[in-house]
C-alpha positions in Angstrom: -19.5 40.4 15.2 -18.1 42.6 12.4 -19.5 45.9 11.4 -18.5 47.5 8.1 -18.9 51.2 7.7 -18.8 52.6 4.2 -18.2 56.1 2.8 -21.2 57.7 1.1 -20.6 59.1 -2.4 -19.8 62.8 -2.3 -19.4 64.0 -5.9 -19.4 67.8 -5.2 -16.6 67.6 -2.6 -14.6 65.2 -4.9 -14.9 67.7 -7.8 -13.9 70.6 -5.5 -10.8 68.7 -4.4 -10.0 67.7 -8.0 -10.2 71.4 -9.1 -8.1 72.5 -6.1 -5.2 70.2 -7.0 -5.4 70.9 -10.7 -5.2 74.7 -9.9 -2.2 74.2 -7.7 -0.5 72.1 -10.4 -1.3 74.8 -13.0 0.1 77.4 -10.6 3.4 75.4 -10.2 3.7 75.0 -13.9 3.0 78.7 -14.6 5.5 79.7 -11.9 8.2 77.7 -13.7 7.2 79.0 -17.1 7.2 82.7 -16.2 9.9 82.6 -13.6 13.0 83.3 -15.8 11.4 86.4 -17.4 9.7 87.8 -14.3 12.8 87.3 -12.1 15.6 88.3 -14.5 16.4 91.5 -12.5 16.7 89.6 -9.2 19.6 87.6 -7.8 19.9 83.9 -8.7 18.8 82.8 -5.2 15.4 84.4 -5.8 14.9 82.2 -8.9 16.0 79.1 -7.0 13.5 79.9 -4.2 10.8 80.5 -6.8 11.6 77.2 -8.4 11.5 75.4 -5.0 8.1 76.8 -4.2 6.8 75.8 -7.7 8.2 72.3 -7.3 6.5 72.0 -3.9 3.1 73.0 -5.5 3.6 70.4 -8.2 4.8 67.5 -6.1 2.3 68.0 -3.3 -0.6 68.5 -5.7 0.2 65.3 -7.7 0.8 63.3 -4.5 -2.5 64.4 -2.9 -4.5 64.0 -6.1 -3.0 60.5 -6.5 -3.9 59.6 -2.9 -7.5 61.0 -3.3 -8.1 59.2 -6.6 -6.9 55.9 -5.1 -9.1 56.4 -2.0 -12.1 57.2 -4.2 -11.5 54.1 -6.4 -11.1 51.8 -3.5 -14.0 53.0 -1.4 -16.5 53.9 -4.1 -15.7 51.8 -7.2 -14.4 48.7 -5.4 -16.9 49.1 -2.5 -14.3 48.6 0.3 -15.4 49.7 3.8 -13.8 52.8 5.3 -13.9 51.3 8.8 -14.3 47.8 10.0 -15.3 47.4 13.6 -14.6 43.9 15.0 -14.9 42.7 18.6 -11.1 42.9 19.2 -10.0 45.7 16.8 -10.8 48.6 14.6 -9.6 48.5 11.0 -9.1 51.9 9.3 -8.7 52.3 5.6 -5.9 54.7 4.9 -3.4 55.1 2.1 -4.5 52.0 0.2 -4.5 49.5 3.1 -6.2 48.8 6.5 -4.5 49.8 9.7 -5.4 47.8 12.8 -5.9 49.4 16.2 -6.6 47.0 19.1 -9.4 48.0 21.4 -7.1 47.2 24.4 -4.7 50.0 23.3 -7.3 52.8 23.1 -8.7 54.8 26.0 -10.8 57.3 24.0 -11.4 58.9 20.6 -11.0 62.6 19.8 -13.1 64.5 17.3 -11.3 67.2 15.2 -13.1 69.6 12.8 -10.5 70.1 10.1 -12.4 72.3 7.6 -15.8 73.0 6.2 -15.6 69.7 4.3 -13.3 67.6 6.6 -14.0 66.1 10.0 -12.1 63.3 11.6 -11.5 61.1 14.7 -8.3 59.8 16.0 -7.7 57.4 18.9 -6.2 58.5 22.2 -4.0 55.6 23.2 -3.4 54.3 26.8 0.3 54.5 26.1 0.9 58.2 26.0 4.1 57.9 23.9 1.9 56.7 21.0 -0.3 59.8 21.1 2.6 62.1 20.1 1.9 65.5 18.5 -1.3 65.9 16.5 0.1 68.4 14.1 -0.6 67.3 10.6 -3.5 65.0 11.5 -4.3 64.2 8.0 -1.0 62.3 7.6 -1.6 60.0 10.6 -2.8 56.6 9.5 -4.7 56.1 12.7 -6.9 59.2 12.2 -9.9 58.6 10.0 -12.4 60.9 8.2 -15.9 60.7 9.5 -17.8 63.3 7.5 -19.0 61.1 4.7 -19.7 57.8 6.5 -22.9 55.9 6.4 -23.2 56.5 10.2 -23.6 59.9 11.8 -20.7 61.2 13.8 -22.6 60.6 17.1 -23.6 57.1 16.1 -20.0 56.3 15.1 -18.7 57.7 18.4 -21.2 55.7 20.4 -20.3 52.5 18.5 -16.5 53.1 19.0 -17.0 53.7 22.7 -18.9 50.5 23.2 -15.6 48.7 22.4 -13.2 50.5 24.7 
């Protein structure tokens, strides 16, 4: 038995994220543009630090925007499921591919409220060394967003727990 769970369209949140990343890109570009004039009375290391922060804004904004656009295209335009629950494993769509988690490896799932527009679950593995630190959850491929799925969070948790 295979159960495919899709992500519902969420235009407002998608536009909010788009605007966020564009603003951070514009901030990085503006920091580079005004930096030499604004920092001419400071030591050179201040300019280099300023440039480093601007580059961070630009690189991270472009990377996150690229990742979000690809996710949106795959899940909404190409109609790929966000989660696939099978009798022996869970497949999680993340970063353009499906990551497989065997039910025999999982002892529980933990819910994390990330922000007003982001909630997620991640598996608690039986092998404690695989659990590691949960800092930066959004970068773990075994964590998955649950706030826009076609199942409610409780229905999803009930379905996941049936298999462990």
